PDB file of C-alpha atoms in Angstrom:
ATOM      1  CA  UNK A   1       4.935  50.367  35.649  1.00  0.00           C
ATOM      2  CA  UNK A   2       4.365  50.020  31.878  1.00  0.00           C
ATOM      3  CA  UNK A   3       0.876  48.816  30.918  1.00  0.00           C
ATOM      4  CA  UNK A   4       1.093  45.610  29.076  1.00  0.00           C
ATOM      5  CA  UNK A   5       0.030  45.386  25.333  1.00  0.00           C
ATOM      6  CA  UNK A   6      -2.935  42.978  24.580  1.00  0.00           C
ATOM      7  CA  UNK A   7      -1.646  40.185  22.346  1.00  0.00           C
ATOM      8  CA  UNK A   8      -2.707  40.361  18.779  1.00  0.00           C
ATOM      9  CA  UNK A   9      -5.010  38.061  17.622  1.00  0.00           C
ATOM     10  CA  UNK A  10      -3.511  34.587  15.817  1.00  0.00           C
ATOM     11  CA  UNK A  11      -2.661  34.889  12.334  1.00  0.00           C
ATOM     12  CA  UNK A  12      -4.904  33.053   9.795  1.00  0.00           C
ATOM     13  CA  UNK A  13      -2.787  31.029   8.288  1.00  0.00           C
ATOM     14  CA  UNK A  14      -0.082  29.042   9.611  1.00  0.00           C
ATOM     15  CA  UNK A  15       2.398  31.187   7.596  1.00  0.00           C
ATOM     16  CA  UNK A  16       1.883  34.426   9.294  1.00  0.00           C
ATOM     17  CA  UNK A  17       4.122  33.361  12.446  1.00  0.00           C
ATOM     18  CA  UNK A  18       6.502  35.180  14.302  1.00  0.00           C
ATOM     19  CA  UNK A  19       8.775  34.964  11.567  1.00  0.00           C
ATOM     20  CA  UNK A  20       6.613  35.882   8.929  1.00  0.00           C
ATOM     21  CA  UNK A  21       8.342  38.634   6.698  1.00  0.00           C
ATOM     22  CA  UNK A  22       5.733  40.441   4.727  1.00  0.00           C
ATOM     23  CA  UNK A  23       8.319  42.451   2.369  1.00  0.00           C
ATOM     24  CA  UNK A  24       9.519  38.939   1.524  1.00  0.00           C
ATOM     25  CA  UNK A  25       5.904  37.167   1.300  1.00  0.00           C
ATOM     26  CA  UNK A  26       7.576  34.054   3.339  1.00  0.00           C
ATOM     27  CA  UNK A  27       8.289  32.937   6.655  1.00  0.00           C
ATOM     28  CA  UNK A  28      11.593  32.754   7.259  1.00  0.00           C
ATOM     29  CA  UNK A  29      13.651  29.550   9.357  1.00  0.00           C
ATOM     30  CA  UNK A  30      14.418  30.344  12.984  1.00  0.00           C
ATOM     31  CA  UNK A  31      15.075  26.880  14.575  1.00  0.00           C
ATOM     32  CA  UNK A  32      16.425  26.802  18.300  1.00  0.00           C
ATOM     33  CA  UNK A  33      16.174  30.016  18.870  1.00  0.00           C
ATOM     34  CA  UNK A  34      17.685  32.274  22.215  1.00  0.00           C
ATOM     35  CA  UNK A  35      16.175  35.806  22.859  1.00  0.00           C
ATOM     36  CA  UNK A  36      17.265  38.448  24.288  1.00  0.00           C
ATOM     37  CA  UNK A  37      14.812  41.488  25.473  1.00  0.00           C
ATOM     38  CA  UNK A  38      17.232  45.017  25.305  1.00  0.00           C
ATOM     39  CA  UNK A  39      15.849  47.962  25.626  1.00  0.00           C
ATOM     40  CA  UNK A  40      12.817  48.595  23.366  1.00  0.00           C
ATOM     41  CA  UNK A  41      13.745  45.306  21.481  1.00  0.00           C
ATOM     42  CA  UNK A  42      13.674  41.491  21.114  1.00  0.00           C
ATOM     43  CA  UNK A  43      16.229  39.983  19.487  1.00  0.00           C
ATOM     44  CA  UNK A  44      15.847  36.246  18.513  1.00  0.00           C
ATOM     45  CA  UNK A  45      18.984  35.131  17.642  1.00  0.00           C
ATOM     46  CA  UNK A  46      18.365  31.133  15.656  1.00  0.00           C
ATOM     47  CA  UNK A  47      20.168  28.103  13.853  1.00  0.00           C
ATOM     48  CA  UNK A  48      22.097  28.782  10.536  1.00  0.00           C
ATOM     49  CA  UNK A  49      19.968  28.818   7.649  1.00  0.00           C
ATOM     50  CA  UNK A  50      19.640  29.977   4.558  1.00  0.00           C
ATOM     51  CA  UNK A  51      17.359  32.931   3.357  1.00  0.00           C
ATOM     52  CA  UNK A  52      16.252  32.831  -0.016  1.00  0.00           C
ATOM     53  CA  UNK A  53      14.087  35.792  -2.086  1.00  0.00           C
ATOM     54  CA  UNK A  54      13.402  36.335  -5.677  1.00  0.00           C
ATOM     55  CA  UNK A  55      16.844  38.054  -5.361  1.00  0.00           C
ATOM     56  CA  UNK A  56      18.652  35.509  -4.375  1.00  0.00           C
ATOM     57  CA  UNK A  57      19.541  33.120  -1.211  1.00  0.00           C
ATOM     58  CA  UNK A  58      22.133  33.837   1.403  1.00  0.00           C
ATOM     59  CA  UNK A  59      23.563  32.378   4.371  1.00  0.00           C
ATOM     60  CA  UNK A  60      23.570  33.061   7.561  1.00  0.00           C
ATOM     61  CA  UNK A  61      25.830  31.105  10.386  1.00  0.00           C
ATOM     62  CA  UNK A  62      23.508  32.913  12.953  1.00  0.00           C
ATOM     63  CA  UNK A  63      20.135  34.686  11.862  1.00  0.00           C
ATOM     64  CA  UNK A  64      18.938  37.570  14.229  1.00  0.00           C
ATOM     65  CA  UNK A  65      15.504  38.539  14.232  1.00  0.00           C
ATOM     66  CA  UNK A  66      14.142  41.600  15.544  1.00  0.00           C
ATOM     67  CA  UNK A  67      10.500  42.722  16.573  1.00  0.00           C
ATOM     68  CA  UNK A  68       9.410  45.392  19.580  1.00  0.00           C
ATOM     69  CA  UNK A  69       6.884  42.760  20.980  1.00  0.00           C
ATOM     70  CA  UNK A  70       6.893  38.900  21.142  1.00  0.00           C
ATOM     71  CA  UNK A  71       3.444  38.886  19.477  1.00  0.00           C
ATOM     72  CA  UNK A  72       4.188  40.860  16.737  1.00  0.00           C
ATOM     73  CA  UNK A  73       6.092  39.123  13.602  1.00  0.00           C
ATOM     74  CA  UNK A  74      10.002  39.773  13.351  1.00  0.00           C
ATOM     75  CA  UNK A  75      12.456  40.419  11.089  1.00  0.00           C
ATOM     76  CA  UNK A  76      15.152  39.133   9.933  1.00  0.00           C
ATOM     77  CA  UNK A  77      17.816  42.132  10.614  1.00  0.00           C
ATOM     78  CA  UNK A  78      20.660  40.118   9.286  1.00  0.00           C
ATOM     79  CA  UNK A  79      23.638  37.539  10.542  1.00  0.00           C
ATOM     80  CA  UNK A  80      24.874  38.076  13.979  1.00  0.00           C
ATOM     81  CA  UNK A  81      27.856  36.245  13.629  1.00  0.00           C
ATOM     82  CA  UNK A  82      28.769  36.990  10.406  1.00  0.00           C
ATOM     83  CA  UNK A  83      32.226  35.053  10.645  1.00  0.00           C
ATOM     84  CA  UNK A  84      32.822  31.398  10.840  1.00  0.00           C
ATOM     85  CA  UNK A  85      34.519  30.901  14.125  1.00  0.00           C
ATOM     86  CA  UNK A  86      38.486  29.676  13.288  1.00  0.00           C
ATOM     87  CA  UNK A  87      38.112  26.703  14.995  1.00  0.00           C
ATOM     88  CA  UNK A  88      35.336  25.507  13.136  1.00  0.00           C
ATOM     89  CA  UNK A  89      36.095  23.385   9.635  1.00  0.00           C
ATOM     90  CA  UNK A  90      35.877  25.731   6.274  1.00  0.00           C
ATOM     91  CA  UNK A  91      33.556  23.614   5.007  1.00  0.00           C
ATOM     92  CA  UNK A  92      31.055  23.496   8.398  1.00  0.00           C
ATOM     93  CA  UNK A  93      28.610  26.180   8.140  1.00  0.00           C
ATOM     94  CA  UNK A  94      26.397  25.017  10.850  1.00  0.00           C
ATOM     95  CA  UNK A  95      26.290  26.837  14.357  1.00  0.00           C
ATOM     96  CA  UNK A  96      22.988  25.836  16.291  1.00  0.00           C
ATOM     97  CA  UNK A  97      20.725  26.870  19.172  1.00  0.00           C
ATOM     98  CA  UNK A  98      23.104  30.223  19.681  1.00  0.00           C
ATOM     99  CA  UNK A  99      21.870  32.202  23.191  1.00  0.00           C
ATOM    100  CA  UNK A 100      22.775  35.710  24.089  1.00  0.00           C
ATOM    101  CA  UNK A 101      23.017  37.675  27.259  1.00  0.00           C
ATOM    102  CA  UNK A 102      24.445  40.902  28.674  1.00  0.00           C
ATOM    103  CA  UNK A 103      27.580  40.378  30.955  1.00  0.00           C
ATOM    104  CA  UNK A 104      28.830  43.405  31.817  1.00  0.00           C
ATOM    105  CA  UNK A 105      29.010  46.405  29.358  1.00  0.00           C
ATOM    106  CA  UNK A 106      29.082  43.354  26.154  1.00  0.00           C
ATOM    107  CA  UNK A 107      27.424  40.854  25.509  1.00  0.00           C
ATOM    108  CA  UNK A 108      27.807  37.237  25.136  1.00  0.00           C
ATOM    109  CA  UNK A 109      26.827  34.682  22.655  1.00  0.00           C
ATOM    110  CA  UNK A 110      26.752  30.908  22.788  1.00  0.00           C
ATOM    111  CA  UNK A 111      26.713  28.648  20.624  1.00  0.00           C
ATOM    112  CA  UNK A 112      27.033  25.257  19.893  1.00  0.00           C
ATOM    113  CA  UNK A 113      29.053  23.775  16.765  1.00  0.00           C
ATOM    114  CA  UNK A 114      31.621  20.632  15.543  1.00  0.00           C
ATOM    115  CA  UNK A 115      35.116  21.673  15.928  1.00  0.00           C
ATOM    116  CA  UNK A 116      37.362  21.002  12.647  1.00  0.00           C
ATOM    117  CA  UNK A 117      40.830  21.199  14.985  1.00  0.00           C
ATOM    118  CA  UNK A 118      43.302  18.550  14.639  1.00  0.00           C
ATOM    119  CA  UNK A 119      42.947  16.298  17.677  1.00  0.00           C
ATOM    120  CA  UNK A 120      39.072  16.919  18.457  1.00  0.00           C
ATOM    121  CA  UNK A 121      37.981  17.468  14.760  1.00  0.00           C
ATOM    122  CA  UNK A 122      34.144  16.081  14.682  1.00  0.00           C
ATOM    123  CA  UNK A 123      33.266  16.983  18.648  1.00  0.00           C
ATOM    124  CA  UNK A 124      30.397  18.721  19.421  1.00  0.00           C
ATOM    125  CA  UNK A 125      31.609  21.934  21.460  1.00  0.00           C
ATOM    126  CA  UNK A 126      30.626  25.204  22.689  1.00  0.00           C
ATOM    127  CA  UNK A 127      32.008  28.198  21.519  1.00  0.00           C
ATOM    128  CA  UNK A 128      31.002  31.975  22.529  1.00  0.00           C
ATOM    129  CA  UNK A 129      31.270  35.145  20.743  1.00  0.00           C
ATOM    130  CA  UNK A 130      31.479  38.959  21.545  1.00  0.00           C
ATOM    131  CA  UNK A 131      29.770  42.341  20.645  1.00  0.00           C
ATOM    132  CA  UNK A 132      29.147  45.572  22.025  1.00  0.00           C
ATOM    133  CA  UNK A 133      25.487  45.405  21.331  1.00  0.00           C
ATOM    134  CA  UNK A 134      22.926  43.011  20.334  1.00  0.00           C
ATOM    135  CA  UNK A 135      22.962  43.996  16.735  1.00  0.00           C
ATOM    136  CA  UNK A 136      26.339  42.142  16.602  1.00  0.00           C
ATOM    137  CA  UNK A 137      28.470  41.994  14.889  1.00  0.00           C
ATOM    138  CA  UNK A 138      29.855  39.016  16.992  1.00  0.00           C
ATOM    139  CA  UNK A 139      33.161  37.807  17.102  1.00  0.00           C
ATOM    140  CA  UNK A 140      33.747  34.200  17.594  1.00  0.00           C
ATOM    141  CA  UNK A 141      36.378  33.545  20.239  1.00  0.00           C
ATOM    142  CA  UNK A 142      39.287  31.839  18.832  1.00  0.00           C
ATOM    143  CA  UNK A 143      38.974  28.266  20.848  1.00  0.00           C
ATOM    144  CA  UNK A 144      35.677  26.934  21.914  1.00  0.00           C
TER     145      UNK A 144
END
């Protein structure tokens, strides 16, 4: 049995949260966030959002942070679900409170977002997507 780690102390400033990306100098958005321990790894897989540095700002339908330890900050490691989900309208770029686990030798993520099809355009539905590991990519499945 692995010995567990002692938490780190709390940061000193409200800032320095999980999400806290020091390269960056800001704390990034994760809102309803799902997690899923693999392996060595968390992943923390959160609301769209955007992501802004001096560089620029980019969007991301589903952020994925990753960190070896829940008390440690994360990083963002990029968009999970890089591609809007068909059934989704162009102009929605909102998936929320997306959740992840292994089924089998994939694994699954769910999601919730507003459907842009004729005849249910504007319901709330739940859609899932597919990878082969918890990096992602995920692929949307093409009906929720």
């Amino acid at each position: 049995m692995a010995t567990p780690r002692a938490p780190l102390p709390p940061p000193e400033t409200a800032k320095l949260g999980w999400t806290w990306d020091a390269g960056a100098g800001l704390a990034r958005d994760a809102a309803d966030p799902g997690v899923l321990h693999d392996g060595d790894r968390f992943h923390v897989y959160a609301t769209s959002a955007g992501h802004c540095t001096a560089a620029g700002c980019d969007h991301y339908f589903v952020p994925r942070f990753e960190s070896d330890a829940l008390d440690r900050p994360g990083r963002l490691a990029g968009d999970a679900m890089p591609q809007r989900p068909t059934w989704v309208a162009p102009d929605d770029r909102e998936v929320w409170a997306p959740a992840a686990a292994r089924v089998d030798a994939r694994v699954v993520l769910w999601f919730a977002a507003t459907s842009g099809r004729p005849g249910d355009r504007g319901a709330k539905c739940i859609g899932a997507a597919v990878a082969a590991t918890p990096d992602g990519p995920f692929v949307p499945e093409p009906a929720p």
